[in-house]
Amino acid sequence: MKTFFKIVGIASTIAFCSSVSAQTTLKLAHAAPESDLQQDMSLFFKKEVEARTNGDIKINIFPQGQLGNDKQMIDGTRSGILDFSMVGVNNYSGFLPESSAFTLPFIFPTRESAYTALDGAPGKEVLVSMEKFGIKGLGYPESGYRNVTNSRQPIRKPADLEGLQMRVNGSKALNDMFNELKANPQQIPVAELYSALETGVVDAQDHPIGVTLSFKFYEVQKYLSMTQHAYSPLVLTMNLKKFNKLSAENQKIITEVSKEAVDMQRKLSIAKEDQMIADLESHGMKVNRDVDGAAFQEVVKPVWASFIEANGDDMINKIQAATK
């Protein structure tokens, strides 16, 4: 009898261990603070995936660059150290140069045109290309339109940027743009940007409204000018091997929830933008909308020419055909 109960006990222990090991815990990382819409989207993604997989998949979220900067998060996702990451598309230009077409100044006149291209053939082509590098592309959340902030004066015309020490991200297109505008662009990681603005290493930066608010750049910048010079897409990705190891049902859930999370985050971005601008004003920022967009578009034409010279015009033509 003792032997019987011992066998039953061992069987129960094995069953318990099997049920525990059946749960897959995955890590999702992004660079934004917890107050940012990227965190809202991450929480939605976590909740829905965990619910629909009946707890088979658990997701732990690591915001605010806890697991590295953008490049490190991409490398971590490729290697499998990370399972999911959400970073700006511009960070993929090194090994997917065609993706930098999405960051060209003024290529997307409206959010709707951006959504059409990113969710359509051009965006899907880039997501598929990521698989060559061990990454499963899941969709394009938005950071929004980039606008210039600075500590000196409102930016209304191209000449107003001349001489400004301008922080730029890793986008060659934006670096070239601010060179054309006779600013002095410097590449600084976003995690170091607040300090660089505070100490005067740079006078200005460009980010979408939500990032300017969530990173509290209003504490070290006085002017926000609604230049809307470039749309800034993010991309949600997963380690390809991890995705392929999931059951077909769980792969379907990840794919479906990713689309729903992107749609939710985009809608939140639009719905909250006016309030976010008002919040920035309440913190003392002076906001100007009287920007000569046509003048900026004229000055930055060489940026497009430079991109075409290096990469051809195939992706630009596909974007323009998709958004016509």
PDB file of C-alpha atoms in Angstrom:
ATOM      1  CA  MET A   1       0.000   0.000   0.000  1.00  0.00           C
ATOM      2  CA  LYS A   2       2.841   2.360   0.858  1.00  0.00           C
ATOM      3  CA  THR A   3       4.372   1.603  -2.516  1.00  0.00           C
ATOM      4  CA  PHE A   4       1.053   2.450  -4.208  1.00  0.00           C
ATOM      5  CA  PHE A   5       0.802   5.864  -2.527  1.00  0.00           C
ATOM      6  CA  LYS A   6       4.452   6.514  -3.282  1.00  0.00           C
ATOM      7  CA  ILE A   7       3.864   5.841  -6.986  1.00  0.00           C
ATOM      8  CA  VAL A   8       0.755   8.047  -6.955  1.00  0.00           C
ATOM      9  CA  GLY A   9       2.744  10.804  -5.262  1.00  0.00           C
ATOM     10  CA  ILE A  10       5.513  10.599  -7.833  1.00  0.00           C
ATOM     11  CA  ALA A  11       2.963  10.651 -10.652  1.00  0.00           C
ATOM     12  CA  SER A  12       1.296  13.718  -9.155  1.00  0.00           C
ATOM     13  CA  THR A  13       4.627  15.465  -8.845  1.00  0.00           C
ATOM     14  CA  ILE A  14       5.466  14.686 -12.464  1.00  0.00           C
ATOM     15  CA  ALA A  15       2.069  15.945 -13.597  1.00  0.00           C
ATOM     16  CA  PHE A  16       2.510  19.136 -11.580  1.00  0.00           C
ATOM     17  CA  CYS A  17       5.989  19.745 -12.982  1.00  0.00           C
ATOM     18  CA  SER A  18       4.715  19.136 -16.510  1.00  0.00           C
ATOM     19  CA  SER A  19       1.960  21.704 -16.073  1.00  0.00           C
ATOM     20  CA  VAL A  20       4.446  24.234 -14.734  1.00  0.00           C
ATOM     21  CA  SER A  21       6.940  23.632 -17.513  1.00  0.00           C
ATOM     22  CA  ALA A  22       4.154  23.955 -20.094  1.00  0.00           C
ATOM     23  CA  GLN A  23       3.913  27.646 -19.265  1.00  0.00           C
ATOM     24  CA  THR A  24       6.132  29.772 -21.489  1.00  0.00           C
ATOM     25  CA  THR A  25       7.391  33.042 -19.989  1.00  0.00           C
ATOM     26  CA  LEU A  26       8.454  35.661 -22.536  1.00  0.00           C
ATOM     27  CA  LYS A  27      10.155  39.047 -22.136  1.00  0.00           C
ATOM     28  CA  LEU A  28       8.959  42.219 -23.911  1.00  0.00           C
ATOM     29  CA  ALA A  29      11.184  45.297 -23.836  1.00  0.00           C
ATOM     30  CA  HIS A  30      10.861  48.905 -24.989  1.00  0.00           C
ATOM     31  CA  ALA A  31      12.675  52.177 -24.296  1.00  0.00           C
ATOM     32  CA  ALA A  32       9.801  54.426 -23.222  1.00  0.00           C
ATOM     33  CA  PRO A  33       8.766  55.335 -19.648  1.00  0.00           C
ATOM     34  CA  GLU A  34       5.771  53.618 -18.067  1.00  0.00           C
ATOM     35  CA  SER A  35       3.702  56.758 -18.673  1.00  0.00           C
ATOM     36  CA  ASP A  36       4.103  56.360 -22.451  1.00  0.00           C
ATOM     37  CA  LEU A  37       1.616  54.802 -24.887  1.00  0.00           C
ATOM     38  CA  GLN A  38       4.179  52.093 -25.622  1.00  0.00           C
ATOM     39  CA  GLN A  39       3.612  50.823 -22.099  1.00  0.00           C
ATOM     40  CA  ASP A  40      -0.181  51.015 -22.556  1.00  0.00           C
ATOM     41  CA  MET A  41       0.156  48.893 -25.661  1.00  0.00           C
ATOM     42  CA  SER A  42       2.512  46.442 -23.927  1.00  0.00           C
ATOM     43  CA  LEU A  43       0.047  45.970 -21.072  1.00  0.00           C
ATOM     44  CA  PHE A  44      -2.812  45.361 -23.531  1.00  0.00           C
ATOM     45  CA  PHE A  45      -0.653  42.847 -25.423  1.00  0.00           C
ATOM     46  CA  LYS A  46       0.305  41.043 -22.203  1.00  0.00           C
ATOM     47  CA  LYS A  47      -3.259  40.883 -20.896  1.00  0.00           C
ATOM     48  CA  GLU A  48      -4.775  39.593 -24.123  1.00  0.00           C
ATOM     49  CA  VAL A  49      -2.076  37.029 -24.894  1.00  0.00           C
ATOM     50  CA  GLU A  50      -2.152  35.618 -21.370  1.00  0.00           C
ATOM     51  CA  ALA A  51      -5.963  35.449 -21.356  1.00  0.00           C
ATOM     52  CA  ARG A  52      -6.356  33.885 -24.794  1.00  0.00           C
ATOM     53  CA  THR A  53      -3.646  31.282 -24.228  1.00  0.00           C
ATOM     54  CA  ASN A  54      -5.256  30.382 -20.867  1.00  0.00           C
ATOM     55  CA  GLY A  55      -2.017  31.203 -19.132  1.00  0.00           C
ATOM     56  CA  ASP A  56       0.146  29.005 -21.384  1.00  0.00           C
ATOM     57  CA  ILE A  57       2.092  32.151 -22.256  1.00  0.00           C
ATOM     58  CA  LYS A  58       3.113  34.685 -19.635  1.00  0.00           C
ATOM     59  CA  ILE A  59       4.687  38.002 -20.667  1.00  0.00           C
ATOM     60  CA  ASN A  60       6.953  40.135 -18.494  1.00  0.00           C
ATOM     61  CA  ILE A  61       7.364  43.778 -19.582  1.00  0.00           C
ATOM     62  CA  PHE A  62      10.609  45.732 -19.234  1.00  0.00           C
ATOM     63  CA  PRO A  63      10.056  49.446 -20.055  1.00  0.00           C
ATOM     64  CA  GLN A  64      12.389  52.458 -20.101  1.00  0.00           C
ATOM     65  CA  GLY A  65      15.387  50.695 -21.615  1.00  0.00           C
ATOM     66  CA  GLN A  66      15.810  48.342 -18.655  1.00  0.00           C
ATOM     67  CA  LEU A  67      17.172  45.666 -20.987  1.00  0.00           C
ATOM     68  CA  GLY A  68      19.282  47.935 -23.170  1.00  0.00           C
ATOM     69  CA  ASN A  69      19.130  50.689 -25.755  1.00  0.00           C
ATOM     70  CA  ASP A  70      17.414  50.263 -29.122  1.00  0.00           C
ATOM     71  CA  LYS A  71      20.356  48.523 -30.793  1.00  0.00           C
ATOM     72  CA  GLN A  72      20.835  46.212 -27.824  1.00  0.00           C
ATOM     73  CA  MET A  73      17.136  45.330 -27.812  1.00  0.00           C
ATOM     74  CA  ILE A  74      17.268  44.468 -31.508  1.00  0.00           C
ATOM     75  CA  ASP A  75      20.401  42.347 -30.993  1.00  0.00           C
ATOM     76  CA  GLY A  76      18.749  40.693 -27.984  1.00  0.00           C
ATOM     77  CA  THR A  77      15.662  39.848 -30.007  1.00  0.00           C
ATOM     78  CA  ARG A  78      17.756  38.414 -32.827  1.00  0.00           C
ATOM     79  CA  SER A  79      19.757  36.241 -30.443  1.00  0.00           C
ATOM     80  CA  GLY A  80      16.787  35.135 -28.331  1.00  0.00           C
ATOM     81  CA  ILE A  81      17.940  36.817 -25.118  1.00  0.00           C
ATOM     82  CA  LEU A  82      14.801  38.916 -25.571  1.00  0.00           C
ATOM     83  CA  ASP A  83      11.528  37.543 -26.925  1.00  0.00           C
ATOM     84  CA  PHE A  84       9.773  40.756 -27.999  1.00  0.00           C
ATOM     85  CA  SER A  85      11.012  44.277 -28.539  1.00  0.00           C
ATOM     86  CA  MET A  86       9.419  47.516 -29.677  1.00  0.00           C
ATOM     87  CA  VAL A  87      11.784  50.119 -31.140  1.00  0.00           C
ATOM     88  CA  GLY A  88      11.759  52.796 -33.833  1.00  0.00           C
ATOM     89  CA  VAL A  89      11.965  51.543 -37.418  1.00  0.00           C
ATOM     90  CA  ASN A  90      14.938  53.859 -37.987  1.00  0.00           C
ATOM     91  CA  ASN A  91      17.054  51.492 -35.871  1.00  0.00           C
ATOM     92  CA  TYR A  92      16.765  48.785 -38.551  1.00  0.00           C
ATOM     93  CA  SER A  93      18.285  50.864 -41.350  1.00  0.00           C
ATOM     94  CA  GLY A  94      21.723  49.295 -40.877  1.00  0.00           C
ATOM     95  CA  PHE A  95      20.705  45.834 -42.095  1.00  0.00           C
ATOM     96  CA  LEU A  96      17.391  46.718 -43.757  1.00  0.00           C
ATOM     97  CA  PRO A  97      18.215  49.967 -45.610  1.00  0.00           C
ATOM     98  CA  GLU A  98      14.909  49.897 -47.504  1.00  0.00           C
ATOM     99  CA  SER A  99      13.088  50.379 -44.184  1.00  0.00           C
ATOM    100  CA  SER A 100      14.597  53.866 -43.840  1.00  0.00           C
ATOM    101  CA  ALA A 101      12.285  55.014 -46.647  1.00  0.00           C
ATOM    102  CA  PHE A 102       9.542  55.073 -43.983  1.00  0.00           C
ATOM    103  CA  THR A 103      11.493  57.753 -42.091  1.00  0.00           C
ATOM    104  CA  LEU A 104      12.092  60.113 -45.016  1.00  0.00           C
ATOM    105  CA  PRO A 105      10.928  63.662 -44.276  1.00  0.00           C
ATOM    106  CA  PHE A 106       7.368  64.379 -45.422  1.00  0.00           C
ATOM    107  CA  ILE A 107       6.889  60.977 -47.117  1.00  0.00           C
ATOM    108  CA  PHE A 108       3.600  60.475 -45.247  1.00  0.00           C
ATOM    109  CA  PRO A 109       1.343  63.538 -45.533  1.00  0.00           C
ATOM    110  CA  THR A 110      -1.237  62.012 -43.176  1.00  0.00           C
ATOM    111  CA  ARG A 111      -1.387  59.280 -40.561  1.00  0.00           C
ATOM    112  CA  GLU A 112      -3.829  57.410 -42.791  1.00  0.00           C
ATOM    113  CA  SER A 113      -1.278  57.328 -45.615  1.00  0.00           C
ATOM    114  CA  ALA A 114       1.299  55.950 -43.179  1.00  0.00           C
ATOM    115  CA  TYR A 115      -1.082  53.230 -41.994  1.00  0.00           C
ATOM    116  CA  THR A 116      -1.931  52.293 -45.588  1.00  0.00           C
ATOM    117  CA  ALA A 117       1.727  51.850 -46.526  1.00  0.00           C
ATOM    118  CA  LEU A 118       2.871  50.171 -43.325  1.00  0.00           C
ATOM    119  CA  ASP A 119      -0.058  47.734 -43.159  1.00  0.00           C
ATOM    120  CA  GLY A 120       0.075  47.178 -46.909  1.00  0.00           C
ATOM    121  CA  ALA A 121       2.636  45.748 -49.314  1.00  0.00           C
ATOM    122  CA  PRO A 122       5.607  48.031 -48.461  1.00  0.00           C
ATOM    123  CA  GLY A 123       5.368  47.416 -44.722  1.00  0.00           C
ATOM    124  CA  LYS A 124       4.786  43.674 -45.130  1.00  0.00           C
ATOM    125  CA  GLU A 125       7.815  43.406 -47.402  1.00  0.00           C
ATOM    126  CA  VAL A 126      10.052  44.820 -44.669  1.00  0.00           C
ATOM    127  CA  LEU A 127       8.532  42.556 -42.004  1.00  0.00           C
ATOM    128  CA  VAL A 128       9.185  39.486 -44.171  1.00  0.00           C
ATOM    129  CA  SER A 129      12.766  40.660 -44.821  1.00  0.00           C
ATOM    130  CA  MET A 130      13.372  40.691 -41.060  1.00  0.00           C
ATOM    131  CA  GLU A 131      13.072  36.907 -41.002  1.00  0.00           C
ATOM    132  CA  LYS A 132      16.464  36.639 -42.718  1.00  0.00           C
ATOM    133  CA  PHE A 133      17.901  38.091 -39.513  1.00  0.00           C
ATOM    134  CA  GLY A 134      16.020  35.855 -37.071  1.00  0.00           C
ATOM    135  CA  ILE A 135      13.205  38.304 -36.348  1.00  0.00           C
ATOM    136  CA  LYS A 136       9.441  37.907 -36.731  1.00  0.00           C
ATOM    137  CA  GLY A 137       7.887  41.285 -37.580  1.00  0.00           C
ATOM    138  CA  LEU A 138       4.470  41.671 -35.981  1.00  0.00           C
ATOM    139  CA  GLY A 139       3.344  45.192 -36.857  1.00  0.00           C
ATOM    140  CA  TYR A 140       3.947  48.906 -36.737  1.00  0.00           C
ATOM    141  CA  PRO A 141       2.730  50.849 -33.705  1.00  0.00           C
ATOM    142  CA  GLU A 142       3.235  54.570 -34.014  1.00  0.00           C
ATOM    143  CA  SER A 143       5.310  57.050 -32.157  1.00  0.00           C
ATOM    144  CA  GLY A 144       3.679  59.851 -34.171  1.00  0.00           C
ATOM    145  CA  TYR A 145       4.846  62.854 -36.152  1.00  0.00           C
ATOM    146  CA  ARG A 146       8.173  64.303 -35.113  1.00  0.00           C
ATOM    147  CA  ASN A 147       8.226  67.935 -34.000  1.00  0.00           C
ATOM    148  CA  VAL A 148      11.149  70.144 -33.035  1.00  0.00           C
ATOM    149  CA  THR A 149      11.652  71.384 -29.489  1.00  0.00           C
ATOM    150  CA  ASN A 150      14.444  73.753 -28.475  1.00  0.00           C
ATOM    151  CA  SER A 151      15.576  76.139 -25.772  1.00  0.00           C
ATOM    152  CA  ARG A 152      16.045  79.292 -27.898  1.00  0.00           C
ATOM    153  CA  GLN A 153      13.128  80.319 -30.099  1.00  0.00           C
ATOM    154  CA  PRO A 154      10.040  79.173 -32.010  1.00  0.00           C
ATOM    155  CA  ILE A 155      10.833  77.368 -35.279  1.00  0.00           C
ATOM    156  CA  ARG A 156       8.703  78.789 -38.075  1.00  0.00           C
ATOM    157  CA  LYS A 157      10.944  78.670 -41.143  1.00  0.00           C
ATOM    158  CA  PRO A 158      14.055  76.685 -42.107  1.00  0.00           C
ATOM    159  CA  ALA A 159      16.428  79.537 -41.211  1.00  0.00           C
ATOM    160  CA  ASP A 160      15.291  79.333 -37.575  1.00  0.00           C
ATOM    161  CA  LEU A 161      17.168  76.047 -37.184  1.00  0.00           C
ATOM    162  CA  GLU A 162      20.472  77.396 -38.450  1.00  0.00           C
ATOM    163  CA  GLY A 163      23.258  76.909 -35.929  1.00  0.00           C
ATOM    164  CA  LEU A 164      21.237  74.924 -33.393  1.00  0.00           C
ATOM    165  CA  GLN A 165      22.976  71.971 -31.762  1.00  0.00           C
ATOM    166  CA  MET A 166      20.411  69.346 -32.736  1.00  0.00           C
ATOM    167  CA  ARG A 167      20.073  65.870 -31.269  1.00  0.00           C
ATOM    168  CA  VAL A 168      19.118  63.279 -33.872  1.00  0.00           C
ATOM    169  CA  ASN A 169      18.360  59.571 -33.667  1.00  0.00           C
ATOM    170  CA  GLY A 170      20.021  56.878 -35.759  1.00  0.00           C
ATOM    171  CA  SER A 171      18.107  57.822 -38.908  1.00  0.00           C
ATOM    172  CA  LYS A 172      20.433  58.874 -41.734  1.00  0.00           C
ATOM    173  CA  ALA A 173      17.506  60.638 -43.403  1.00  0.00           C
ATOM    174  CA  LEU A 174      16.884  62.855 -40.377  1.00  0.00           C
ATOM    175  CA  ASN A 175      20.596  63.467 -39.886  1.00  0.00           C
ATOM    176  CA  ASP A 176      20.810  64.565 -43.536  1.00  0.00           C
ATOM    177  CA  MET A 177      17.686  66.694 -43.119  1.00  0.00           C
ATOM    178  CA  PHE A 178      19.098  68.734 -40.261  1.00  0.00           C
ATOM    179  CA  ASN A 179      22.370  69.114 -42.118  1.00  0.00           C
ATOM    180  CA  GLU A 180      20.420  70.598 -45.028  1.00  0.00           C
ATOM    181  CA  LEU A 181      18.713  72.935 -42.540  1.00  0.00           C
ATOM    182  CA  LYS A 182      22.183  74.047 -41.343  1.00  0.00           C
ATOM    183  CA  ALA A 183      21.705  72.787 -37.809  1.00  0.00           C
ATOM    184  CA  ASN A 184      24.494  70.794 -36.185  1.00  0.00           C
ATOM    185  CA  PRO A 185      23.114  67.242 -35.743  1.00  0.00           C
ATOM    186  CA  GLN A 186      24.539  64.967 -33.069  1.00  0.00           C
ATOM    187  CA  GLN A 187      23.490  61.366 -32.471  1.00  0.00           C
ATOM    188  CA  ILE A 188      22.669  60.840 -28.787  1.00  0.00           C
ATOM    189  CA  PRO A 189      20.764  57.844 -27.329  1.00  0.00           C
ATOM    190  CA  VAL A 190      17.352  58.809 -26.002  1.00  0.00           C
ATOM    191  CA  ALA A 191      18.312  57.596 -22.525  1.00  0.00           C
ATOM    192  CA  GLU A 192      21.024  60.276 -22.433  1.00  0.00           C
ATOM    193  CA  LEU A 193      19.009  63.022 -24.114  1.00  0.00           C
ATOM    194  CA  TYR A 194      17.461  64.701 -21.049  1.00  0.00           C
ATOM    195  CA  SER A 195      20.895  65.219 -19.538  1.00  0.00           C
ATOM    196  CA  ALA A 196      22.302  66.498 -22.844  1.00  0.00           C
ATOM    197  CA  LEU A 197      19.504  69.074 -23.089  1.00  0.00           C
ATOM    198  CA  GLU A 198      19.819  70.043 -19.434  1.00  0.00           C
ATOM    199  CA  THR A 199      23.565  70.648 -19.638  1.00  0.00           C
ATOM    200  CA  GLY A 200      23.452  72.410 -23.009  1.00  0.00           C
ATOM    201  CA  VAL A 201      25.308  69.735 -24.964  1.00  0.00           C
ATOM    202  CA  VAL A 202      22.457  70.163 -27.457  1.00  0.00           C
ATOM    203  CA  ASP A 203      19.883  72.949 -27.816  1.00  0.00           C
ATOM    204  CA  ALA A 204      17.173  71.029 -29.593  1.00  0.00           C
ATOM    205  CA  GLN A 205      15.668  67.640 -30.345  1.00  0.00           C
ATOM    206  CA  ASP A 206      12.840  66.192 -32.392  1.00  0.00           C
ATOM    207  CA  HIS A 207      10.357  63.618 -31.155  1.00  0.00           C
ATOM    208  CA  PRO A 208       6.634  62.923 -31.361  1.00  0.00           C
ATOM    209  CA  ILE A 209       4.447  64.682 -28.786  1.00  0.00           C
ATOM    210  CA  GLY A 210       4.003  61.625 -26.564  1.00  0.00           C
ATOM    211  CA  VAL A 211       7.747  61.070 -26.178  1.00  0.00           C
ATOM    212  CA  THR A 212       8.389  64.749 -25.413  1.00  0.00           C
ATOM    213  CA  LEU A 213       5.799  64.478 -22.643  1.00  0.00           C
ATOM    214  CA  SER A 214       6.665  61.066 -21.203  1.00  0.00           C
ATOM    215  CA  PHE A 215      10.413  61.809 -21.066  1.00  0.00           C
ATOM    216  CA  LYS A 216       9.664  65.218 -19.461  1.00  0.00           C
ATOM    217  CA  PHE A 217      11.678  67.151 -22.018  1.00  0.00           C
ATOM    218  CA  TYR A 218       9.440  70.122 -21.164  1.00  0.00           C
ATOM    219  CA  GLU A 219      11.606  70.572 -18.077  1.00  0.00           C
ATOM    220  CA  VAL A 220      14.649  71.383 -20.225  1.00  0.00           C
ATOM    221  CA  GLN A 221      13.039  72.776 -23.423  1.00  0.00           C
ATOM    222  CA  LYS A 222      10.973  75.938 -23.788  1.00  0.00           C
ATOM    223  CA  TYR A 223       9.614  75.828 -27.350  1.00  0.00           C
ATOM    224  CA  LEU A 224       7.627  73.176 -29.214  1.00  0.00           C
ATOM    225  CA  SER A 225       7.185  73.844 -32.929  1.00  0.00           C
ATOM    226  CA  MET A 226       4.705  71.685 -34.836  1.00  0.00           C
ATOM    227  CA  THR A 227       6.975  70.979 -37.800  1.00  0.00           C
ATOM    228  CA  GLN A 228       5.594  67.442 -38.334  1.00  0.00           C
ATOM    229  CA  HIS A 229       8.580  66.861 -40.581  1.00  0.00           C
ATOM    230  CA  ALA A 230       8.587  63.053 -40.394  1.00  0.00           C
ATOM    231  CA  TYR A 231       6.274  60.269 -39.322  1.00  0.00           C
ATOM    232  CA  SER A 232       7.924  57.996 -36.768  1.00  0.00           C
ATOM    233  CA  PRO A 233       6.803  54.346 -36.853  1.00  0.00           C
ATOM    234  CA  LEU A 234       7.772  51.779 -34.280  1.00  0.00           C
ATOM    235  CA  VAL A 235       7.969  48.081 -35.009  1.00  0.00           C
ATOM    236  CA  LEU A 236       6.964  45.226 -32.704  1.00  0.00           C
ATOM    237  CA  THR A 237       9.079  42.135 -33.279  1.00  0.00           C
ATOM    238  CA  MET A 238       9.633  38.669 -31.825  1.00  0.00           C
ATOM    239  CA  ASN A 239      12.522  36.235 -31.937  1.00  0.00           C
ATOM    240  CA  LEU A 240      11.712  34.051 -34.958  1.00  0.00           C
ATOM    241  CA  LYS A 241      12.827  30.741 -33.418  1.00  0.00           C
ATOM    242  CA  LYS A 242      10.689  31.352 -30.329  1.00  0.00           C
ATOM    243  CA  PHE A 243       7.703  32.181 -32.539  1.00  0.00           C
ATOM    244  CA  ASN A 244       8.198  29.043 -34.630  1.00  0.00           C
ATOM    245  CA  LYS A 245       8.373  26.864 -31.504  1.00  0.00           C
ATOM    246  CA  LEU A 246       4.921  27.975 -30.380  1.00  0.00           C
ATOM    247  CA  SER A 247       1.879  25.879 -31.238  1.00  0.00           C
ATOM    248  CA  ALA A 248      -0.037  26.915 -34.350  1.00  0.00           C
ATOM    249  CA  GLU A 249      -2.861  28.153 -32.114  1.00  0.00           C
ATOM    250  CA  ASN A 250      -0.538  30.301 -29.997  1.00  0.00           C
ATOM    251  CA  GLN A 251       1.171  31.672 -33.103  1.00  0.00           C
ATOM    252  CA  LYS A 252      -2.260  32.732 -34.335  1.00  0.00           C
ATOM    253  CA  ILE A 253      -3.033  34.396 -30.992  1.00  0.00           C
ATOM    254  CA  ILE A 254       0.279  36.315 -30.993  1.00  0.00           C
ATOM    255  CA  THR A 255      -0.362  37.502 -34.557  1.00  0.00           C
ATOM    256  CA  GLU A 256      -3.971  38.542 -33.908  1.00  0.00           C
ATOM    257  CA  VAL A 257      -3.244  40.298 -30.624  1.00  0.00           C
ATOM    258  CA  SER A 258      -0.317  42.135 -32.195  1.00  0.00           C
ATOM    259  CA  LYS A 259      -2.634  43.634 -34.822  1.00  0.00           C
ATOM    260  CA  GLU A 260      -5.234  44.558 -32.216  1.00  0.00           C
ATOM    261  CA  ALA A 261      -2.587  46.113 -29.964  1.00  0.00           C
ATOM    262  CA  VAL A 262      -1.201  48.208 -32.830  1.00  0.00           C
ATOM    263  CA  ASP A 263      -4.698  49.407 -33.759  1.00  0.00           C
ATOM    264  CA  MET A 264      -5.469  50.254 -30.126  1.00  0.00           C
ATOM    265  CA  GLN A 265      -2.210  52.155 -29.650  1.00  0.00           C
ATOM    266  CA  ARG A 266      -2.657  54.179 -32.855  1.00  0.00           C
ATOM    267  CA  LYS A 267      -6.170  55.203 -31.817  1.00  0.00           C
ATOM    268  CA  LEU A 268      -4.917  56.219 -28.373  1.00  0.00           C
ATOM    269  CA  SER A 269      -2.147  58.251 -29.970  1.00  0.00           C
ATOM    270  CA  ILE A 270      -4.659  60.232 -32.026  1.00  0.00           C
ATOM    271  CA  ALA A 271      -7.216  60.589 -29.229  1.00  0.00           C
ATOM    272  CA  LYS A 272      -4.703  61.824 -26.666  1.00  0.00           C
ATOM    273  CA  GLU A 273      -2.545  64.128 -28.789  1.00  0.00           C
ATOM    274  CA  ASP A 274      -4.453  67.378 -28.146  1.00  0.00           C
ATOM    275  CA  GLN A 275      -4.485  66.697 -24.416  1.00  0.00           C
ATOM    276  CA  MET A 276      -0.777  65.888 -24.459  1.00  0.00           C
ATOM    277  CA  ILE A 277      -0.062  69.234 -26.164  1.00  0.00           C
ATOM    278  CA  ALA A 278      -2.201  70.960 -23.535  1.00  0.00           C
ATOM    279  CA  ASP A 279      -0.240  69.148 -20.817  1.00  0.00           C
ATOM    280  CA  LEU A 280       3.031  70.391 -22.301  1.00  0.00           C
ATOM    281  CA  GLU A 281       1.658  73.928 -22.337  1.00  0.00           C
ATOM    282  CA  SER A 282       0.587  73.559 -18.717  1.00  0.00           C
ATOM    283  CA  HIS A 283       4.205  72.719 -17.914  1.00  0.00           C
ATOM    284  CA  GLY A 284       5.318  75.996 -19.499  1.00  0.00           C
ATOM    285  CA  MET A 285       6.155  75.034 -23.068  1.00  0.00           C
ATOM    286  CA  LYS A 286       5.324  77.586 -25.748  1.00  0.00           C
ATOM    287  CA  VAL A 287       3.706  75.823 -28.704  1.00  0.00           C
ATOM    288  CA  ASN A 288       3.610  77.303 -32.196  1.00  0.00           C
ATOM    289  CA  ARG A 289       1.776  75.873 -35.192  1.00  0.00           C
ATOM    290  CA  ASP A 290       2.609  78.604 -37.729  1.00  0.00           C
ATOM    291  CA  VAL A 291       5.286  76.530 -39.473  1.00  0.00           C
ATOM    292  CA  ASP A 292       6.033  77.063 -43.174  1.00  0.00           C
ATOM    293  CA  GLY A 293       5.802  73.410 -44.153  1.00  0.00           C
ATOM    294  CA  ALA A 294       6.244  74.073 -47.872  1.00  0.00           C
ATOM    295  CA  ALA A 295       9.535  75.854 -47.226  1.00  0.00           C
ATOM    296  CA  PHE A 296      10.815  72.921 -45.177  1.00  0.00           C
ATOM    297  CA  GLN A 297       9.794  70.433 -47.875  1.00  0.00           C
ATOM    298  CA  GLU A 298      11.690  72.428 -50.490  1.00  0.00           C
ATOM    299  CA  VAL A 299      14.896  72.578 -48.447  1.00  0.00           C
ATOM    300  CA  VAL A 300      14.960  68.847 -47.673  1.00  0.00           C
ATOM    301  CA  LYS A 301      14.555  67.589 -51.250  1.00  0.00           C
ATOM    302  CA  PRO A 302      18.242  66.580 -51.398  1.00  0.00           C
ATOM    303  CA  VAL A 303      17.576  64.090 -48.573  1.00  0.00           C
ATOM    304  CA  TRP A 304      15.311  62.110 -50.884  1.00  0.00           C
ATOM    305  CA  ALA A 305      17.897  62.347 -53.684  1.00  0.00           C
ATOM    306  CA  SER A 306      20.579  61.009 -51.349  1.00  0.00           C
ATOM    307  CA  PHE A 307      18.375  58.085 -50.301  1.00  0.00           C
ATOM    308  CA  ILE A 308      17.601  57.208 -53.923  1.00  0.00           C
ATOM    309  CA  GLU A 309      21.270  57.381 -54.869  1.00  0.00           C
ATOM    310  CA  ALA A 310      22.169  54.920 -52.095  1.00  0.00           C
ATOM    311  CA  ASN A 311      19.148  52.607 -52.192  1.00  0.00           C
ATOM    312  CA  GLY A 312      17.270  53.198 -55.439  1.00  0.00           C
ATOM    313  CA  ASP A 313      13.690  54.438 -55.660  1.00  0.00           C
ATOM    314  CA  ASP A 314      11.906  51.076 -55.506  1.00  0.00           C
ATOM    315  CA  MET A 315      10.600  51.393 -51.938  1.00  0.00           C
ATOM    316  CA  ILE A 316       9.654  55.060 -52.383  1.00  0.00           C
ATOM    317  CA  ASN A 317       7.666  54.133 -55.482  1.00  0.00           C
ATOM    318  CA  LYS A 318       5.931  51.305 -53.609  1.00  0.00           C
ATOM    319  CA  ILE A 319       5.011  53.643 -50.756  1.00  0.00           C
ATOM    320  CA  GLN A 320       3.677  56.279 -53.105  1.00  0.00           C
ATOM    321  CA  ALA A 321       1.718  53.690 -55.107  1.00  0.00           C
ATOM    322  CA  ALA A 322       0.195  52.304 -51.900  1.00  0.00           C
ATOM    323  CA  THR A 323      -0.842  55.740 -50.634  1.00  0.00           C
ATOM    324  CA  LYS A 324      -1.996  57.265 -53.933  1.00  0.00           C
TER     325      LYS A 324
END
